[in-house]
């Protein structure tokens, strides 16, 4: 079962920052927070991951609270092509634990 | 291009038939997976192979048999297809342990299976 809670859906105006929240209050010390997204009719796509510190890459920023019980994925300037289902997943990076997907947040970027 | 590629992209077949879906990755990953996404859009892990060895089998019916001839390939064979097998099947690959710049999965573009 997924260990995260996300809103079912969100809207964002094109060009604005999209802030997607995720609660993971039962996260363990060795579990990372991963974000993936699935654009319609495509396979899931890795976005970013982090353990404790905030992370940034060319796609997004990940802000993890100090207690690690929640995080926020930030798309700084959302475009129509960012419309997708966004999945927040917690897992260890070693061993045989697979990615377990929850229901995710359906982000609609509106022109 | 480096990628995870699956064939075919679409597959329409009758109940009772046997079909295969192929997956190949050229990323040098040591672990490959099959996921099933049903009509409600839930993505569920089916199998995981590491270096050709089965490590995860998530209570999938025996009609589904993964085969990994080498660590770059993981094919999915389905016997006696049923209506409920209709779904999109995604192949993925990753490093099992923390190698590389990130430990994420790379997914293929999916195979839409329709059983009629």
Short mmCIF file of C-alpha atoms in Angstrom, two decimals:
data_model
loop_
_atom_site.label_atom_id
_atom_site.label_comp_id
_atom_site.label_asym_id
_atom_site.label_seq_id
_atom_site.Cartn_x
_atom_site.Cartn_y
_atom_site.Cartn_z
CA UNK A 1 0.00 0.00 0.00
CA UNK A 2 1.10 3.54 -0.72
CA UNK A 3 2.46 5.37 2.32
CA UNK A 4 1.62 8.82 1.03
CA UNK A 5 -1.43 11.06 0.89
CA UNK A 6 -1.95 13.52 -1.94
CA UNK A 7 -4.89 15.67 -3.06
CA UNK A 8 -6.88 14.05 -5.81
CA UNK A 9 -6.64 16.98 -8.18
CA UNK A 10 -5.31 20.51 -8.55
CA UNK A 11 -5.48 23.28 -11.10
CA UNK A 12 -2.73 25.73 -11.95
CA UNK A 13 -2.63 28.68 -14.31
CA UNK A 14 -0.10 28.46 -17.10
CA UNK A 15 3.11 30.30 -16.21
CA UNK A 16 2.45 30.13 -12.49
CA UNK A 17 4.21 27.90 -10.00
CA UNK A 18 2.49 24.60 -9.30
CA UNK A 19 2.92 23.44 -5.70
CA UNK A 20 1.95 19.82 -5.16
CA UNK A 21 1.80 18.68 -1.53
CA UNK A 22 2.39 15.20 -0.18
CA UNK A 23 2.01 13.83 3.33
CA UNK A 24 4.19 10.92 4.42
CA UNK A 25 3.90 10.98 8.18
CA UNK A 26 5.09 7.38 8.64
CA UNK A 27 8.26 7.77 6.60
CA UNK A 28 11.26 5.84 7.92
CA UNK A 29 14.73 7.26 8.36
CA UNK A 30 16.15 5.39 5.36
CA UNK A 31 13.28 6.13 2.99
CA UNK A 32 13.59 8.66 0.22
CA UNK A 33 10.82 10.78 -1.22
CA UNK A 34 10.39 10.27 -4.96
CA UNK A 35 8.20 12.12 -7.40
CA UNK A 36 7.07 10.74 -10.72
CA UNK A 37 4.52 11.95 -13.19
CA UNK A 38 2.46 10.27 -15.87
CA UNK A 39 1.37 12.29 -18.84
CA UNK A 40 -1.67 10.88 -20.60
CA UNK A 41 -0.95 7.64 -22.49
CA UNK A 42 2.73 7.63 -21.55
CA UNK A 43 4.83 5.72 -19.05
CA UNK A 44 5.61 7.28 -15.68
CA UNK A 45 8.55 9.68 -15.74
CA UNK A 46 11.01 10.28 -12.92
CA UNK A 47 11.08 13.90 -11.73
CA UNK A 48 13.15 14.21 -8.58
CA UNK A 49 13.94 12.57 -5.27
CA UNK A 50 15.39 13.55 -1.91
CA UNK A 51 16.12 12.33 1.60
CA UNK A 52 16.32 15.33 3.91
CA UNK A 53 17.60 18.33 2.03
CA UNK A 54 15.73 20.34 -0.53
CA UNK A 55 16.56 19.36 -4.07
CA UNK A 56 16.37 21.12 -7.41
CA UNK A 57 16.89 19.96 -10.95
CA UNK A 58 15.94 21.15 -14.41
CA UNK A 59 12.37 19.91 -13.98
CA UNK A 60 11.35 20.83 -10.46
CA UNK A 61 12.22 21.58 -6.86
CA UNK A 62 11.50 19.35 -3.91
CA UNK A 63 10.97 20.87 -0.49
CA UNK A 64 11.01 18.41 2.42
CA UNK A 65 9.94 19.56 5.87
CA UNK A 66 12.44 19.27 8.68
CA UNK A 67 10.51 16.44 10.33
CA UNK A 68 10.26 14.75 6.89
CA UNK A 69 6.56 14.11 7.35
CA UNK A 70 5.58 16.06 4.29
CA UNK A 71 7.01 17.48 1.11
CA UNK A 72 6.08 19.76 -1.76
CA UNK A 73 6.96 19.41 -5.40
CA UNK A 74 7.29 22.76 -7.12
CA UNK A 75 7.07 23.27 -10.86
CA UNK A 76 8.28 26.87 -11.06
CA UNK A 77 6.59 27.89 -14.31
CA UNK A 78 3.90 25.39 -15.23
CA UNK A 79 3.12 24.85 -18.90
CA UNK A 80 0.27 23.01 -20.57
CA UNK A 81 2.63 20.08 -21.11
CA UNK A 82 2.93 19.68 -17.35
CA UNK A 83 -0.67 18.48 -17.18
CA UNK A 84 -0.31 14.97 -15.75
CA UNK A 85 -0.85 12.76 -12.73
CA UNK A 86 1.91 13.36 -10.17
CA UNK A 87 2.87 10.57 -7.80
CA UNK A 88 4.67 11.01 -4.51
CA UNK A 89 6.33 7.78 -3.38
CA UNK A 90 8.49 6.90 -0.39
CA UNK A 91 10.90 3.98 -0.54
CA UNK A 92 14.36 2.84 0.34
CA UNK A 93 16.86 2.92 -2.51
CA UNK A 94 18.43 -0.47 -1.90
CA UNK A 95 17.09 -3.98 -1.72
CA UNK A 96 14.09 -5.39 -3.53
CA UNK A 97 11.44 -2.89 -2.54
CA UNK A 98 9.68 -1.81 -5.73
CA UNK A 99 8.06 1.52 -6.50
CA UNK A 100 4.51 1.41 -5.17
CA UNK A 101 2.21 3.93 -6.80
CA UNK A 102 -0.75 5.49 -5.05
CA UNK A 103 -3.52 7.46 -6.70
CA UNK A 104 -1.46 10.59 -7.22
CA UNK A 105 -2.59 14.15 -7.90
CA UNK A 106 -4.07 15.03 -11.24
CA UNK A 107 -2.62 18.44 -12.11
CA UNK A 108 -4.41 20.42 -14.79
CA UNK A 109 -2.52 23.41 -16.15
CA UNK A 110 -4.98 25.90 -17.56
CA UNK A 111 -4.25 28.49 -20.23
CA UNK B 1 18.56 6.66 -27.91
CA UNK B 2 18.91 5.21 -24.44
CA UNK B 3 15.55 3.96 -23.37
CA UNK B 4 13.21 1.21 -22.34
CA UNK B 5 11.37 -0.02 -25.40
CA UNK B 6 8.35 -2.32 -25.49
CA UNK B 7 6.64 -4.01 -28.38
CA UNK B 8 3.96 -4.07 -29.51
CA UNK B 9 2.42 -0.74 -28.55
CA UNK B 10 -1.09 -2.05 -29.13
CA UNK B 11 -2.35 -5.61 -28.97
CA UNK B 12 -5.92 -6.72 -29.63
CA UNK B 13 -6.66 -10.40 -29.23
CA UNK B 14 -9.43 -12.84 -28.48
CA UNK B 15 -10.10 -14.56 -25.20
CA UNK B 16 -8.19 -17.78 -24.79
CA UNK B 17 -5.26 -16.76 -26.96
CA UNK B 18 -1.62 -16.70 -25.86
CA UNK B 19 0.39 -13.53 -26.42
CA UNK B 20 3.77 -12.05 -25.58
CA UNK B 21 5.00 -8.53 -24.91
CA UNK B 22 8.68 -7.78 -25.30
CA UNK B 23 10.80 -5.30 -23.37
CA UNK B 24 14.38 -4.21 -23.85
CA UNK B 25 16.51 -1.64 -22.08
CA UNK B 26 19.89 -0.28 -23.14
CA UNK B 27 20.54 1.69 -19.97
CA UNK B 28 22.81 -0.89 -18.38
CA UNK B 29 20.34 -1.37 -15.53
CA UNK B 30 20.40 -4.62 -13.60
CA UNK B 31 16.73 -4.80 -12.62
CA UNK B 32 13.60 -4.87 -14.77
CA UNK B 33 9.91 -4.76 -13.91
CA UNK B 34 6.45 -5.26 -15.27
CA UNK B 35 3.61 -3.06 -14.09
CA UNK B 36 -0.08 -3.27 -14.95
CA UNK B 37 -2.31 -0.20 -15.19
CA UNK B 38 -5.99 -1.07 -15.21
CA UNK B 39 -8.98 0.95 -16.38
CA UNK B 40 -9.06 2.81 -13.07
CA UNK B 41 -5.50 3.93 -13.75
CA UNK B 42 -3.94 2.17 -10.77
CA UNK B 43 -0.34 1.16 -11.45
CA UNK B 44 0.55 -2.16 -9.83
CA UNK B 45 3.83 -4.02 -9.76
CA UNK B 46 3.62 -7.50 -11.23
CA UNK B 47 7.17 -8.82 -11.46
CA UNK B 48 10.71 -7.80 -10.83
CA UNK B 49 13.86 -9.42 -12.18
CA UNK B 50 17.41 -8.71 -11.11
CA UNK B 51 20.18 -10.04 -13.35
CA UNK B 52 17.76 -12.55 -14.90
CA UNK B 53 16.55 -13.78 -11.52
CA UNK B 54 12.94 -13.37 -10.37
CA UNK B 55 12.84 -11.38 -7.13
CA UNK B 56 9.25 -10.14 -6.94
CA UNK B 57 6.03 -11.87 -7.98
CA UNK B 58 3.03 -9.96 -6.71
CA UNK B 59 0.36 -12.69 -6.67
CA UNK B 60 -0.01 -12.64 -10.41
CA UNK B 61 -1.93 -15.59 -11.94
CA UNK B 62 0.17 -18.43 -13.29
CA UNK B 63 -1.04 -17.56 -16.76
CA UNK B 64 1.49 -14.72 -16.68
CA UNK B 65 5.06 -15.89 -17.13
CA UNK B 66 7.93 -13.43 -17.35
CA UNK B 67 11.09 -14.51 -19.11
CA UNK B 68 14.45 -12.79 -18.90
CA UNK B 69 16.98 -14.18 -21.42
CA UNK B 70 19.52 -11.60 -20.27
CA UNK B 71 19.53 -8.60 -18.01
CA UNK B 72 18.63 -6.25 -20.86
CA UNK B 73 15.41 -8.08 -21.74
CA UNK B 74 12.28 -8.99 -19.81
CA UNK B 75 9.43 -10.43 -21.82
CA UNK B 76 5.92 -11.13 -20.59
CA UNK B 77 4.02 -14.13 -21.88
CA UNK B 78 0.32 -14.46 -21.11
CA UNK B 79 -1.56 -17.73 -21.62
CA UNK B 80 -5.30 -18.17 -22.02
CA UNK B 81 -6.07 -14.47 -22.09
CA UNK B 82 -9.15 -13.28 -20.20
CA UNK B 83 -11.24 -10.13 -20.52
CA UNK B 84 -9.84 -8.90 -17.19
CA UNK B 85 -6.33 -8.92 -18.59
CA UNK B 86 -7.20 -5.87 -20.68
CA UNK B 87 -4.94 -3.10 -19.41
CA UNK B 88 -1.83 -1.13 -20.21
CA UNK B 89 1.34 -2.99 -19.32
CA UNK B 90 4.48 -1.01 -18.56
CA UNK B 91 8.01 -2.30 -18.49
CA UNK B 92 10.60 -0.45 -16.41
CA UNK B 93 14.23 -0.77 -15.40
CA UNK B 94 16.51 0.54 -12.68
CA UNK B 95 19.66 -0.11 -10.75
CA UNK B 96 18.68 -2.26 -7.79
CA UNK B 97 21.17 -0.66 -5.49
CA UNK B 98 22.24 2.94 -5.30
CA UNK B 99 24.30 3.18 -8.43
CA UNK B 100 24.28 6.02 -10.88
CA UNK B 101 23.17 9.58 -10.42
CA UNK B 102 19.70 8.61 -9.23
CA UNK B 103 17.93 5.50 -8.20
CA UNK B 104 14.77 6.03 -10.13
CA UNK B 105 13.01 3.86 -12.62
CA UNK B 106 12.85 4.40 -16.36
CA UNK B 107 9.57 3.27 -17.87
CA UNK B 108 8.67 2.19 -21.35
CA UNK B 109 5.78 3.77 -23.22
CA UNK B 110 3.40 0.91 -22.48
CA UNK B 111 1.54 -1.83 -24.32
CA UNK B 112 -2.21 -1.45 -24.49
CA UNK B 113 -3.69 -4.94 -24.40
CA UNK B 114 -7.34 -5.38 -25.32
CA UNK B 115 -8.92 -8.79 -24.95
CA UNK B 116 -12.20 -9.22 -26.81
#
